PDB file of C-alpha atoms in Angstrom:
ATOM      1  CA  UNK A 372      34.330  41.009  22.741  1.00 46.00           C
ATOM      2  CA  UNK A 373      30.605  40.716  24.185  1.00 49.00           C
ATOM      3  CA  UNK A 374      28.940  38.355  25.941  1.00 53.00           C
ATOM      4  CA  UNK A 375      28.064  36.034  22.520  1.00 51.00           C
ATOM      5  CA  UNK A 376      31.881  34.932  21.683  1.00 54.00           C
ATOM      6  CA  UNK A 377      30.616  35.374  17.373  1.00 58.00           C
ATOM      7  CA  UNK A 378      32.210  37.726  17.105  1.00 59.00           C
ATOM      8  CA  UNK A 379      29.860  40.617  17.488  1.00 62.00           C
ATOM      9  CA  UNK A 380      31.620  43.203  19.593  1.00 66.00           C
ATOM     10  CA  UNK A 381      28.540  45.439  22.185  1.00 62.00           C
ATOM     11  CA  UNK A 382      29.768  48.698  23.815  1.00 59.00           C
ATOM     12  CA  UNK A 383      28.832  47.896  27.718  1.00 67.00           C
ATOM     13  CA  UNK A 384      26.681  50.808  28.254  1.00 65.00           C
ATOM     14  CA  UNK A 385      24.818  50.527  25.204  1.00 63.00           C
ATOM     15  CA  UNK A 386      21.123  50.063  24.990  1.00 73.00           C
ATOM     16  CA  UNK A 387      19.931  50.029  21.536  1.00 83.00           C
ATOM     17  CA  UNK A 388      20.365  46.868  19.934  1.00 81.00           C
ATOM     18  CA  UNK A 389      21.181  47.711  15.609  1.00 88.00           C
ATOM     19  CA  UNK A 390      19.601  45.831  12.696  1.00 90.00           C
ATOM     20  CA  UNK A 391      22.540  42.989  12.462  1.00 92.00           C
ATOM     21  CA  UNK A 392      22.405  42.233  16.034  1.00 90.00           C
ATOM     22  CA  UNK A 393      18.385  42.411  15.965  1.00 91.00           C
ATOM     23  CA  UNK A 394      19.034  40.204  13.189  1.00 95.00           C
ATOM     24  CA  UNK A 395      21.438  37.765  14.888  1.00 94.00           C
ATOM     25  CA  UNK A 396      19.588  37.519  17.470  1.00 93.00           C
ATOM     26  CA  UNK A 397      16.852  36.089  15.846  1.00 95.00           C
ATOM     27  CA  UNK A 398      18.673  33.294  13.504  1.00 96.00           C
ATOM     28  CA  UNK A 399      20.283  32.478  17.257  1.00 96.00           C
ATOM     29  CA  UNK A 400      16.675  32.071  18.273  1.00 97.00           C
ATOM     30  CA  UNK A 401      14.952  29.940  15.045  1.00 97.00           C
ATOM     31  CA  UNK A 402      18.037  27.884  15.375  1.00 96.00           C
ATOM     32  CA  UNK A 403      17.821  26.775  18.595  1.00 96.00           C
ATOM     33  CA  UNK A 404      14.223  26.648  18.287  1.00 96.00           C
ATOM     34  CA  UNK A 405      14.820  24.519  15.311  1.00 96.00           C
ATOM     35  CA  UNK A 406      17.267  22.754  17.513  1.00 96.00           C
ATOM     36  CA  UNK A 407      14.341  21.980  20.212  1.00 96.00           C
ATOM     37  CA  UNK A 408      12.091  20.715  17.733  1.00 95.00           C
ATOM     38  CA  UNK A 409      14.311  18.824  17.090  1.00 94.00           C
ATOM     39  CA  UNK A 410      15.369  17.245  19.720  1.00 92.00           C
ATOM     40  CA  UNK A 411      11.639  16.781  20.973  1.00 91.00           C
ATOM     41  CA  UNK A 412      10.492  14.595  17.421  1.00 90.00           C
ATOM     42  CA  UNK A 413      13.221  12.186  18.100  1.00 88.00           C
ATOM     43  CA  UNK A 414      11.875  11.586  21.512  1.00 85.00           C
ATOM     44  CA  UNK A 415       8.560  10.624  20.555  1.00 82.00           C
ATOM     45  CA  UNK A 416       9.870   8.284  17.471  1.00 81.00           C
ATOM     46  CA  UNK A 417      12.084   6.525  19.960  1.00 77.00           C
ATOM     47  CA  UNK A 418       9.406   6.373  22.388  1.00 72.00           C
ATOM     48  CA  UNK A 419       7.290   4.785  20.082  1.00 67.00           C
ATOM     49  CA  UNK A 420       9.951   1.726  18.777  1.00 71.00           C
ATOM     50  CA  UNK A 421      10.112  -0.682  21.174  1.00 65.00           C
ATOM     51  CA  UNK A 422      13.168  -2.404  22.135  1.00 65.00           C
ATOM     52  CA  UNK A 423      12.718  -6.389  23.044  1.00 60.00           C
ATOM     53  CA  UNK A 424      12.664  -7.493  26.853  1.00 60.00           C
ATOM     54  CA  UNK A 425      16.053  -9.207  27.996  1.00 59.00           C
ATOM     55  CA  UNK A 426      15.909 -11.607  30.232  1.00 54.00           C
ATOM     56  CA  UNK A 427      19.026 -10.168  32.255  1.00 55.00           C
ATOM     57  CA  UNK A 428      18.131  -7.312  32.362  1.00 53.00           C
ATOM     58  CA  UNK A 429      14.238  -7.531  33.428  1.00 52.00           C
ATOM     59  CA  UNK A 430      14.874  -9.823  35.519  1.00 50.00           C
ATOM     60  CA  UNK A 431      16.060  -7.647  38.659  1.00 53.00           C
ATOM     61  CA  UNK A 432      14.438  -4.434  37.770  1.00 55.00           C
ATOM     62  CA  UNK A 433      11.095  -6.476  38.576  1.00 60.00           C
ATOM     63  CA  UNK A 434      10.572  -9.887  39.629  1.00 59.00           C
ATOM     64  CA  UNK A 435       7.381 -10.021  38.684  1.00 63.00           C
ATOM     65  CA  UNK A 436       8.272  -9.521  34.175  1.00 63.00           C
ATOM     66  CA  UNK A 437       9.070 -13.151  34.126  1.00 66.00           C
ATOM     67  CA  UNK A 438       6.008 -14.123  32.596  1.00 75.00           C
ATOM     68  CA  UNK A 439       6.226 -10.994  30.412  1.00 73.00           C
ATOM     69  CA  UNK A 440       9.144 -11.585  29.033  1.00 74.00           C
ATOM     70  CA  UNK A 441       8.455 -15.622  28.345  1.00 78.00           C
ATOM     71  CA  UNK A 442       6.244 -13.665  26.582  1.00 80.00           C
ATOM     72  CA  UNK A 443       7.409 -11.805  24.455  1.00 80.00           C
ATOM     73  CA  UNK A 444       9.775 -14.499  23.558  1.00 82.00           C
ATOM     74  CA  UNK A 445       7.573 -16.509  22.352  1.00 87.00           C
ATOM     75  CA  UNK A 446       6.022 -14.220  20.611  1.00 86.00           C
ATOM     76  CA  UNK A 447       8.956 -13.395  18.669  1.00 87.00           C
ATOM     77  CA  UNK A 448       9.435 -17.168  18.175  1.00 90.00           C
ATOM     78  CA  UNK A 449       6.091 -16.639  15.680  1.00 92.00           C
ATOM     79  CA  UNK A 450       7.135 -14.053  14.101  1.00 92.00           C
ATOM     80  CA  UNK A 451      10.737 -15.332  13.146  1.00 93.00           C
ATOM     81  CA  UNK A 452       9.304 -19.007  11.440  1.00 95.00           C
ATOM     82  CA  UNK A 453       6.621 -16.488   9.541  1.00 95.00           C
ATOM     83  CA  UNK A 454       8.540 -14.713   8.283  1.00 95.00           C
ATOM     84  CA  UNK A 455      11.002 -17.337   7.748  1.00 95.00           C
ATOM     85  CA  UNK A 456       7.908 -19.185   5.987  1.00 96.00           C
ATOM     86  CA  UNK A 457       7.339 -16.766   4.004  1.00 96.00           C
ATOM     87  CA  UNK A 458      11.260 -15.916   2.516  1.00 96.00           C
ATOM     88  CA  UNK A 459      10.840 -19.370   1.679  1.00 96.00           C
ATOM     89  CA  UNK A 460       8.051 -19.001   0.162  1.00 96.00           C
ATOM     90  CA  UNK A 461       8.347 -15.808  -2.143  1.00 97.00           C
ATOM     91  CA  UNK A 462      12.942 -17.900  -3.315  1.00 97.00           C
ATOM     92  CA  UNK A 463      10.368 -20.671  -4.254  1.00 97.00           C
ATOM     93  CA  UNK A 464       8.138 -18.671  -6.140  1.00 97.00           C
ATOM     94  CA  UNK A 465      11.084 -17.109  -8.088  1.00 97.00           C
ATOM     95  CA  UNK A 466      12.174 -20.998  -8.679  1.00 97.00           C
ATOM     96  CA  UNK A 467       9.266 -21.349  -9.530  1.00 96.00           C
ATOM     97  CA  UNK A 468       8.475 -18.562 -12.704  1.00 97.00           C
ATOM     98  CA  UNK A 469      12.407 -18.808 -13.183  1.00 97.00           C
ATOM     99  CA  UNK A 470      12.129 -22.296 -14.289  1.00 96.00           C
ATOM    100  CA  UNK A 471       9.197 -22.154 -16.230  1.00 96.00           C
ATOM    101  CA  UNK A 472      10.777 -18.596 -18.347  1.00 96.00           C
ATOM    102  CA  UNK A 473      13.783 -21.121 -19.506  1.00 95.00           C
ATOM    103  CA  UNK A 474      11.555 -23.775 -19.844  1.00 95.00           C
ATOM    104  CA  UNK A 475       9.754 -21.078 -22.723  1.00 94.00           C
ATOM    105  CA  UNK A 476      13.351 -20.223 -23.792  1.00 94.00           C
ATOM    106  CA  UNK A 477      14.578 -23.436 -24.921  1.00 93.00           C
ATOM    107  CA  UNK A 478      11.158 -24.150 -26.770  1.00 92.00           C
ATOM    108  CA  UNK A 479      10.570 -21.311 -28.895  1.00 91.00           C
ATOM    109  CA  UNK A 480      14.504 -22.738 -29.857  1.00 88.00           C
ATOM    110  CA  UNK A 481      14.051 -25.638 -30.487  1.00 87.00           C
ATOM    111  CA  UNK A 482      10.792 -23.858 -32.503  1.00 88.00           C
ATOM    112  CA  UNK A 483      13.169 -21.591 -34.299  1.00 84.00           C
ATOM    113  CA  UNK A 484      15.834 -25.121 -34.898  1.00 84.00           C
ATOM    114  CA  UNK A 485      13.509 -26.864 -36.672  1.00 85.00           C
ATOM    115  CA  UNK A 486      11.724 -23.583 -39.137  1.00 82.00           C
ATOM    116  CA  UNK A 487      15.651 -22.634 -40.396  1.00 83.00           C
ATOM    117  CA  UNK A 488      15.911 -26.962 -40.750  1.00 79.00           C
ATOM    118  CA  UNK A 489      13.098 -26.245 -42.863  1.00 69.00           C
TER     119      UNK A 489
END
């Protein structure tokens, strides 16, 4: 078997490459380039993400990082509060809309009953 181990056999002293061998080499290179591009893109995307700082890991690495951790934790608390308020406001608005809709349906049902009586 040849060096590639992909099922194609090559002669040891052959200096020419067949069209099939060229095509296989091109496909391997294209696949390799695609994998490399994906790895690089993943690396860039992962560096864009920021994991919250942890007091347990950061303080042991850098004693001056305590202030940064405290600031980040405070910012995280503020974000959580704002998000909670937004969700509560959203559900209140949905509830108000549903109540209003139910009242309108009841009013229209009463009108229909009154019309049927007449």
